[in-house]
Amino acid sequence: NAGVTQTPKFRVLKTGQSMTLLCAQDMNHEYMYWYRQDPGMGLRLIHYSVGEGTTAKGEVPDGYNVSRLKKQNFLLGLESAAPSQTSVYFCASRRGQDYEQYFGPGTRLTVT
Amino acid sequence: GNSVTQMEGPVTLSEEAFLTINCTYTATGYPSLFWYVQYPGEGLQLLLKATKADDKGSNKGFEATYRKETTSFHLEKGSVQVSDSAVYFCALTAPLGGYNKLIFGAGTRLAVHP
C-alpha cells in the first residue's frame, strides 16, 4: 500500500496563477482532509470531505476550492494564488470509526 | 473554544537525556488527545493517543497521560536518541459539523545531539 500520496511535492507560482494539488489514498478511507502548515501555527484545516461527492469548509477555506469526485482522490484548487498562500500543504485520510489520521508527505508551495 | 498549547521549542538535548514536552488544552466535552511526530521532510505520523481521563498512551518509549484535572497531556521519554529528532505536535478532537476534527498545537521541535 502506498498510503496517502500527494502531487506535486514542490511548486512555485506567480501571484494570480492557478493550480490543483492532488491527494490520493489507497486505504478505502471515507474521510479526507486538507491542511496548511505555517511556522508557529501548527496545522490548520482548509477543507474536508466525509465521503465521495461531499466537501465542507474547515477553519481557513478562503481562496481554496476542493472536489472529491472519487473516493480515493481529494483535489485542492487555488484559483488565483496569493503570497499569503505560501505554505506546506498536507492531505490526510481516516476510516470512519477510527481516530487516527494518515498524512501524506506534503506539498511545498511558494507564491511570488 | 477548543485549543492546544505546547511549550515553545526548540528543545535541545544530549542523547540518553530525559525528555518532557508540555501540552495543555482547553476543550468542551471530553476530547481524545494525541501526539503526532513529523520527521524531516515527511508528513505527520500518530505517535500515541489517549481517549479518556487517566489513560496512558505509549509507543516507542514515549508516554503521555491524559490528566483531566490539570487539562494536560505531557509527552515524556526516559532516554532520547538522535533518531528522535523531529517536530512533535499535540492535538485533540473537537466537534466539526456533526463529525470530529483535529486541533493541533504549534509544534515543538526536538533536536538530540550525540
PDB file of C-alpha atoms in Angstrom:
ATOM      1  CA  ASN A   1       0.000   0.000   0.000  1.00  0.00           C
ATOM      2  CA  ALA A   2       1.256   3.477  -0.868  1.00  0.00           C
ATOM      3  CA  GLY A   3      -0.911   5.063   1.846  1.00  0.00           C
ATOM      4  CA  VAL A   4      -1.516   8.759   1.162  1.00  0.00           C
ATOM      5  CA  THR A   5       0.328  10.337  -1.739  1.00  0.00           C
ATOM      6  CA  GLN A   6       0.459  13.976  -2.831  1.00  0.00           C
ATOM      7  CA  THR A   7       1.332  15.539  -6.156  1.00  0.00           C
ATOM      8  CA  PRO A   8       3.370  17.655  -6.729  1.00  0.00           C
ATOM      9  CA  LYS A   9       6.000  17.782  -3.968  1.00  0.00           C
ATOM     10  CA  PHE A  10       7.109  21.328  -4.760  1.00  0.00           C
ATOM     11  CA  ARG A  11       5.660  24.178  -6.793  1.00  0.00           C
ATOM     12  CA  VAL A  12       6.401  27.837  -7.357  1.00  0.00           C
ATOM     13  CA  LEU A  13       3.579  30.038  -8.631  1.00  0.00           C
ATOM     14  CA  LYS A  14       3.306  33.670  -9.567  1.00  0.00           C
ATOM     15  CA  THR A  15       0.564  35.770  -7.974  1.00  0.00           C
ATOM     16  CA  GLY A  16      -2.704  35.227  -9.824  1.00  0.00           C
ATOM     17  CA  GLN A  17      -1.835  31.835 -11.285  1.00  0.00           C
ATOM     18  CA  SER A  18      -3.941  28.792 -10.578  1.00  0.00           C
ATOM     19  CA  MET A  19      -3.080  25.220  -9.719  1.00  0.00           C
ATOM     20  CA  THR A  20      -4.506  21.988  -8.367  1.00  0.00           C
ATOM     21  CA  LEU A  21      -2.952  19.772  -5.714  1.00  0.00           C
ATOM     22  CA  LEU A  22      -3.825  16.105  -5.896  1.00  0.00           C
ATOM     23  CA  CYS A  23      -4.182  13.771  -2.928  1.00  0.00           C
ATOM     24  CA  ALA A  24      -4.734  10.064  -3.381  1.00  0.00           C
ATOM     25  CA  GLN A  25      -5.241   7.314  -0.799  1.00  0.00           C
ATOM     26  CA  ASP A  26      -5.445   3.572  -1.345  1.00  0.00           C
ATOM     27  CA  MET A  27      -6.836   2.593   2.071  1.00  0.00           C
ATOM     28  CA  ASN A  28     -10.529   2.997   1.172  1.00  0.00           C
ATOM     29  CA  HIS A  29     -10.913   5.713   3.808  1.00  0.00           C
ATOM     30  CA  GLU A  30     -14.139   7.676   3.983  1.00  0.00           C
ATOM     31  CA  TYR A  31     -12.748  10.908   5.395  1.00  0.00           C
ATOM     32  CA  MET A  32     -10.166  13.136   3.747  1.00  0.00           C
ATOM     33  CA  TYR A  33      -8.687  16.470   4.810  1.00  0.00           C
ATOM     34  CA  TRP A  34      -6.546  19.306   3.508  1.00  0.00           C
ATOM     35  CA  TYR A  35      -4.368  21.241   5.972  1.00  0.00           C
ATOM     36  CA  ARG A  36      -1.849  24.002   5.667  1.00  0.00           C
ATOM     37  CA  GLN A  37       1.198  24.197   7.916  1.00  0.00           C
ATOM     38  CA  ASP A  38       2.759  27.530   8.712  1.00  0.00           C
ATOM     39  CA  PRO A  39       5.639  28.258  11.108  1.00  0.00           C
ATOM     40  CA  GLY A  40       4.484  28.610  14.717  1.00  0.00           C
ATOM     41  CA  MET A  41       0.864  27.843  13.856  1.00  0.00           C
ATOM     42  CA  GLY A  42       0.641  24.076  13.696  1.00  0.00           C
ATOM     43  CA  LEU A  43      -1.734  22.656  11.102  1.00  0.00           C
ATOM     44  CA  ARG A  44      -4.947  24.398  10.156  1.00  0.00           C
ATOM     45  CA  LEU A  45      -7.829  22.686   8.408  1.00  0.00           C
ATOM     46  CA  ILE A  46      -8.736  24.138   4.997  1.00  0.00           C
ATOM     47  CA  HIS A  47     -11.469  21.783   3.742  1.00  0.00           C
ATOM     48  CA  TYR A  48     -12.570  18.263   4.436  1.00  0.00           C
ATOM     49  CA  SER A  49     -14.738  15.519   2.981  1.00  0.00           C
ATOM     50  CA  VAL A  50     -16.747  12.807   4.737  1.00  0.00           C
ATOM     51  CA  GLY A  51     -17.333  10.743   1.620  1.00  0.00           C
ATOM     52  CA  GLU A  52     -17.313  10.650  -2.160  1.00  0.00           C
ATOM     53  CA  GLY A  53     -19.129  13.653  -3.616  1.00  0.00           C
ATOM     54  CA  THR A  54     -19.121  15.631  -0.347  1.00  0.00           C
ATOM     55  CA  THR A  55     -16.977  18.554   0.771  1.00  0.00           C
ATOM     56  CA  ALA A  56     -17.135  21.057   3.615  1.00  0.00           C
ATOM     57  CA  LYS A  57     -15.252  24.107   4.852  1.00  0.00           C
ATOM     58  CA  GLY A  58     -12.693  23.950   7.610  1.00  0.00           C
ATOM     59  CA  GLU A  59     -11.093  26.772   9.562  1.00  0.00           C
ATOM     60  CA  VAL A  60      -9.314  28.616   6.720  1.00  0.00           C
ATOM     61  CA  PRO A  61     -11.212  27.900   3.461  1.00  0.00           C
ATOM     62  CA  ASP A  62     -10.961  31.292   1.751  1.00  0.00           C
ATOM     63  CA  GLY A  63      -9.098  31.240  -1.555  1.00  0.00           C
ATOM     64  CA  TYR A  64      -9.349  27.449  -1.921  1.00  0.00           C
ATOM     65  CA  ASN A  65     -11.782  25.035  -3.528  1.00  0.00           C
ATOM     66  CA  VAL A  66     -11.943  21.253  -3.317  1.00  0.00           C
ATOM     67  CA  SER A  67     -13.549  18.340  -5.057  1.00  0.00           C
ATOM     68  CA  ARG A  68     -13.979  14.665  -4.250  1.00  0.00           C
ATOM     69  CA  LEU A  69     -15.334  13.021  -7.370  1.00  0.00           C
ATOM     70  CA  LYS A  70     -13.789   9.661  -6.486  1.00  0.00           C
ATOM     71  CA  LYS A  71     -13.464   8.181  -3.009  1.00  0.00           C
ATOM     72  CA  GLN A  72      -9.704   7.785  -3.293  1.00  0.00           C
ATOM     73  CA  ASN A  73      -8.939  11.317  -4.535  1.00  0.00           C
ATOM     74  CA  PHE A  74      -9.270  14.736  -2.932  1.00  0.00           C
ATOM     75  CA  LEU A  75      -8.249  17.771  -5.001  1.00  0.00           C
ATOM     76  CA  LEU A  76      -7.345  21.198  -3.638  1.00  0.00           C
ATOM     77  CA  GLY A  77      -7.538  24.114  -6.051  1.00  0.00           C
ATOM     78  CA  LEU A  78      -6.172  27.615  -5.901  1.00  0.00           C
ATOM     79  CA  GLU A  79      -7.953  29.754  -8.492  1.00  0.00           C
ATOM     80  CA  SER A  80      -5.829  32.897  -8.081  1.00  0.00           C
ATOM     81  CA  ALA A  81      -2.758  32.335  -5.932  1.00  0.00           C
ATOM     82  CA  ALA A  82      -1.641  34.959  -3.428  1.00  0.00           C
ATOM     83  CA  PRO A  83       1.645  35.240  -1.466  1.00  0.00           C
ATOM     84  CA  SER A  84      -0.338  34.533   1.736  1.00  0.00           C
ATOM     85  CA  GLN A  85      -0.923  31.032   0.378  1.00  0.00           C
ATOM     86  CA  THR A  86       2.780  30.221   0.540  1.00  0.00           C
ATOM     87  CA  SER A  87       2.786  27.228   2.850  1.00  0.00           C
ATOM     88  CA  VAL A  88       3.235  23.491   3.156  1.00  0.00           C
ATOM     89  CA  TYR A  89       0.020  21.631   2.342  1.00  0.00           C
ATOM     90  CA  PHE A  90      -0.799  18.260   3.845  1.00  0.00           C
ATOM     91  CA  CYS A  91      -3.524  15.855   2.931  1.00  0.00           C
ATOM     92  CA  ALA A  92      -4.811  13.268   5.388  1.00  0.00           C
ATOM     93  CA  SER A  93      -7.364  10.494   5.463  1.00  0.00           C
ATOM     94  CA  ARG A  94      -9.032   8.258   8.034  1.00  0.00           C
ATOM     95  CA  ARG A  95     -11.563   5.486   8.380  1.00  0.00           C
ATOM     96  CA  GLY A  96     -14.958   6.488   9.676  1.00  0.00           C
ATOM     97  CA  GLN A  97     -14.722   4.726  13.025  1.00  0.00           C
ATOM     98  CA  ASP A  98     -11.074   5.449  13.781  1.00  0.00           C
ATOM     99  CA  TYR A  99      -9.454   8.500  15.293  1.00  0.00           C
ATOM    100  CA  GLU A 100      -6.100   8.207  13.552  1.00  0.00           C
ATOM    101  CA  GLN A 101      -5.463  10.345  10.521  1.00  0.00           C
ATOM    102  CA  TYR A 102      -2.869   9.232   7.985  1.00  0.00           C
ATOM    103  CA  PHE A 103      -0.882  12.015   6.406  1.00  0.00           C
ATOM    104  CA  GLY A 104       0.742  12.444   3.034  1.00  0.00           C
ATOM    105  CA  PRO A 105       4.320  13.754   2.670  1.00  0.00           C
ATOM    106  CA  GLY A 106       3.231  17.320   1.887  1.00  0.00           C
ATOM    107  CA  THR A 107       3.457  19.835  -0.948  1.00  0.00           C
ATOM    108  CA  ARG A 108       5.622  22.909  -0.513  1.00  0.00           C
ATOM    109  CA  LEU A 109       4.052  25.820  -2.385  1.00  0.00           C
ATOM    110  CA  THR A 110       5.678  29.196  -2.861  1.00  0.00           C
ATOM    111  CA  VAL A 111       3.737  32.101  -4.356  1.00  0.00           C
ATOM    112  CA  THR A 112       5.859  35.031  -5.515  1.00  0.00           C
TER     113      THR A 112
ATOM    114  CA  GLY B   1     -13.367  27.201  22.460  1.00  0.00           C
ATOM    115  CA  ASN B   2     -11.037  24.312  21.844  1.00  0.00           C
ATOM    116  CA  SER B   3      -7.299  24.869  21.730  1.00  0.00           C
ATOM    117  CA  VAL B   4      -3.932  23.258  22.399  1.00  0.00           C
ATOM    118  CA  THR B   5      -0.882  24.977  23.859  1.00  0.00           C
ATOM    119  CA  GLN B   6       2.571  23.429  23.637  1.00  0.00           C
ATOM    120  CA  MET B   7       5.858  24.537  25.057  1.00  0.00           C
ATOM    121  CA  GLU B   8       7.895  26.520  22.586  1.00  0.00           C
ATOM    122  CA  GLY B   9      10.973  24.971  21.131  1.00  0.00           C
ATOM    123  CA  PRO B  10      13.418  24.150  20.047  1.00  0.00           C
ATOM    124  CA  VAL B  11      14.270  21.657  22.732  1.00  0.00           C
ATOM    125  CA  THR B  12      17.901  20.590  22.512  1.00  0.00           C
ATOM    126  CA  LEU B  13      19.065  17.515  24.403  1.00  0.00           C
ATOM    127  CA  SER B  14      22.005  15.175  24.513  1.00  0.00           C
ATOM    128  CA  GLU B  15      21.479  11.530  23.681  1.00  0.00           C
ATOM    129  CA  GLU B  16      20.091   9.494  26.617  1.00  0.00           C
ATOM    130  CA  ALA B  17      18.665  12.587  28.345  1.00  0.00           C
ATOM    131  CA  PHE B  18      15.123  12.662  29.756  1.00  0.00           C
ATOM    132  CA  LEU B  19      12.523  14.404  27.626  1.00  0.00           C
ATOM    133  CA  THR B  20       9.401  16.276  28.624  1.00  0.00           C
ATOM    134  CA  ILE B  21       7.318  18.305  26.180  1.00  0.00           C
ATOM    135  CA  ASN B  22       4.445  20.081  27.872  1.00  0.00           C
ATOM    136  CA  CYS B  23       0.956  20.195  26.376  1.00  0.00           C
ATOM    137  CA  THR B  24      -2.160  21.731  27.898  1.00  0.00           C
ATOM    138  CA  TYR B  25      -5.580  22.038  26.357  1.00  0.00           C
ATOM    139  CA  THR B  26      -8.950  23.736  26.635  1.00  0.00           C
ATOM    140  CA  ALA B  27     -11.954  21.847  25.384  1.00  0.00           C
ATOM    141  CA  THR B  28     -15.687  21.452  25.711  1.00  0.00           C
ATOM    142  CA  GLY B  29     -16.778  17.934  26.465  1.00  0.00           C
ATOM    143  CA  TYR B  30     -14.333  15.043  26.636  1.00  0.00           C
ATOM    144  CA  PRO B  31     -11.862  15.115  23.779  1.00  0.00           C
ATOM    145  CA  SER B  32      -9.430  12.420  22.755  1.00  0.00           C
ATOM    146  CA  LEU B  33      -5.786  13.503  22.913  1.00  0.00           C
ATOM    147  CA  PHE B  34      -2.921  12.700  20.575  1.00  0.00           C
ATOM    148  CA  TRP B  35       0.756  13.189  19.968  1.00  0.00           C
ATOM    149  CA  TYR B  36       1.868  13.261  16.340  1.00  0.00           C
ATOM    150  CA  VAL B  37       5.505  13.301  15.182  1.00  0.00           C
ATOM    151  CA  GLN B  38       6.877  14.834  11.991  1.00  0.00           C
ATOM    152  CA  TYR B  39      10.313  13.717  10.861  1.00  0.00           C
ATOM    153  CA  PRO B  40      12.231  15.993   8.482  1.00  0.00           C
ATOM    154  CA  GLY B  41      10.679  16.102   5.022  1.00  0.00           C
ATOM    155  CA  GLU B  42       7.773  13.839   5.956  1.00  0.00           C
ATOM    156  CA  GLY B  43       4.120  14.083   6.895  1.00  0.00           C
ATOM    157  CA  LEU B  44       2.787  13.643  10.413  1.00  0.00           C
ATOM    158  CA  GLN B  45       2.548  10.199  11.998  1.00  0.00           C
ATOM    159  CA  LEU B  46       0.485   9.252  15.002  1.00  0.00           C
ATOM    160  CA  LEU B  47       2.818   8.578  17.942  1.00  0.00           C
ATOM    161  CA  LEU B  48       0.330   7.812  20.710  1.00  0.00           C
ATOM    162  CA  LYS B  49      -3.182   8.582  21.855  1.00  0.00           C
ATOM    163  CA  ALA B  50      -5.469   8.536  24.898  1.00  0.00           C
ATOM    164  CA  THR B  51      -9.225   8.569  24.641  1.00  0.00           C
ATOM    165  CA  LYS B  52     -10.334   9.170  28.250  1.00  0.00           C
ATOM    166  CA  ALA B  53      -9.147  10.646  31.518  1.00  0.00           C
ATOM    167  CA  ASP B  54      -6.263   8.805  33.256  1.00  0.00           C
ATOM    168  CA  ASP B  55      -5.490   6.783  30.129  1.00  0.00           C
ATOM    169  CA  LYS B  56      -1.794   6.468  29.347  1.00  0.00           C
ATOM    170  CA  GLY B  57      -0.731   6.307  25.720  1.00  0.00           C
ATOM    171  CA  SER B  58       2.649   4.798  24.920  1.00  0.00           C
ATOM    172  CA  ASN B  59       4.713   3.933  21.875  1.00  0.00           C
ATOM    173  CA  LYS B  60       8.423   3.642  21.014  1.00  0.00           C
ATOM    174  CA  GLY B  61       9.395   4.526  24.597  1.00  0.00           C
ATOM    175  CA  PHE B  62       7.256   7.686  24.628  1.00  0.00           C
ATOM    176  CA  GLU B  63       4.423   8.093  27.129  1.00  0.00           C
ATOM    177  CA  ALA B  64       1.712  10.615  27.891  1.00  0.00           C
ATOM    178  CA  THR B  65      -1.088  10.527  30.472  1.00  0.00           C
ATOM    179  CA  TYR B  66      -4.474  12.196  29.975  1.00  0.00           C
ATOM    180  CA  ARG B  67      -4.861  14.432  33.043  1.00  0.00           C
ATOM    181  CA  LYS B  68      -8.328  15.929  33.177  1.00  0.00           C
ATOM    182  CA  GLU B  69      -7.752  17.782  36.471  1.00  0.00           C
ATOM    183  CA  THR B  70      -4.823  19.720  35.034  1.00  0.00           C
ATOM    184  CA  THR B  71      -6.010  19.601  31.386  1.00  0.00           C
ATOM    185  CA  SER B  72      -2.611  18.311  30.350  1.00  0.00           C
ATOM    186  CA  PHE B  73      -1.091  15.611  28.144  1.00  0.00           C
ATOM    187  CA  HIS B  74       2.670  15.959  28.577  1.00  0.00           C
ATOM    188  CA  LEU B  75       4.945  13.827  26.410  1.00  0.00           C
ATOM    189  CA  GLU B  76       7.850  12.035  28.132  1.00  0.00           C
ATOM    190  CA  LYS B  77      10.665   9.705  27.201  1.00  0.00           C
ATOM    191  CA  GLY B  78      13.258   8.371  29.577  1.00  0.00           C
ATOM    192  CA  SER B  79      16.230   8.259  27.207  1.00  0.00           C
ATOM    193  CA  VAL B  80      16.154  10.045  23.866  1.00  0.00           C
ATOM    194  CA  GLN B  81      18.075   9.044  20.777  1.00  0.00           C
ATOM    195  CA  VAL B  82      19.379  11.078  17.853  1.00  0.00           C
ATOM    196  CA  SER B  83      16.701   9.419  15.736  1.00  0.00           C
ATOM    197  CA  ASP B  84      14.003  11.085  17.900  1.00  0.00           C
ATOM    198  CA  SER B  85      14.908  14.481  16.430  1.00  0.00           C
ATOM    199  CA  ALA B  86      11.655  15.713  14.905  1.00  0.00           C
ATOM    200  CA  VAL B  87       8.760  18.091  15.444  1.00  0.00           C
ATOM    201  CA  TYR B  88       6.124  16.904  17.920  1.00  0.00           C
ATOM    202  CA  PHE B  89       2.504  18.038  17.774  1.00  0.00           C
ATOM    203  CA  CYS B  90      -0.078  17.695  20.495  1.00  0.00           C
ATOM    204  CA  ALA B  91      -3.674  17.506  19.226  1.00  0.00           C
ATOM    205  CA  LEU B  92      -7.230  16.953  20.378  1.00  0.00           C
ATOM    206  CA  THR B  93     -10.520  16.048  18.750  1.00  0.00           C
ATOM    207  CA  ALA B  94     -13.208  18.694  18.576  1.00  0.00           C
ATOM    208  CA  PRO B  95     -16.695  18.759  17.069  1.00  0.00           C
ATOM    209  CA  LEU B  96     -16.985  19.773  13.414  1.00  0.00           C
ATOM    210  CA  GLY B  97     -20.386  19.812  11.768  1.00  0.00           C
ATOM    211  CA  GLY B  98     -21.524  16.562  13.337  1.00  0.00           C
ATOM    212  CA  TYR B  99     -18.122  14.983  12.909  1.00  0.00           C
ATOM    213  CA  ASN B 100     -14.786  15.393  14.646  1.00  0.00           C
ATOM    214  CA  LYS B 101     -11.752  17.389  13.615  1.00  0.00           C
ATOM    215  CA  LEU B 102      -8.230  17.562  14.982  1.00  0.00           C
ATOM    216  CA  ILE B 103      -6.939  20.758  16.554  1.00  0.00           C
ATOM    217  CA  PHE B 104      -3.156  20.932  16.652  1.00  0.00           C
ATOM    218  CA  GLY B 105      -0.736  22.790  18.826  1.00  0.00           C
ATOM    219  CA  ALA B 106       2.006  24.838  17.172  1.00  0.00           C
ATOM    220  CA  GLY B 107       4.535  22.014  17.407  1.00  0.00           C
ATOM    221  CA  THR B 108       7.751  21.619  19.378  1.00  0.00           C
ATOM    222  CA  ARG B 109      10.994  20.924  17.590  1.00  0.00           C
ATOM    223  CA  LEU B 110      13.307  18.448  19.330  1.00  0.00           C
ATOM    224  CA  ALA B 111      16.990  18.222  18.429  1.00  0.00           C
ATOM    225  CA  VAL B 112      19.017  15.416  20.000  1.00  0.00           C
ATOM    226  CA  HIS B 113      22.810  15.542  19.760  1.00  0.00           C
ATOM    227  CA  PRO B 114      25.214  12.621  20.177  1.00  0.00           C
TER     228      PRO B 114
END
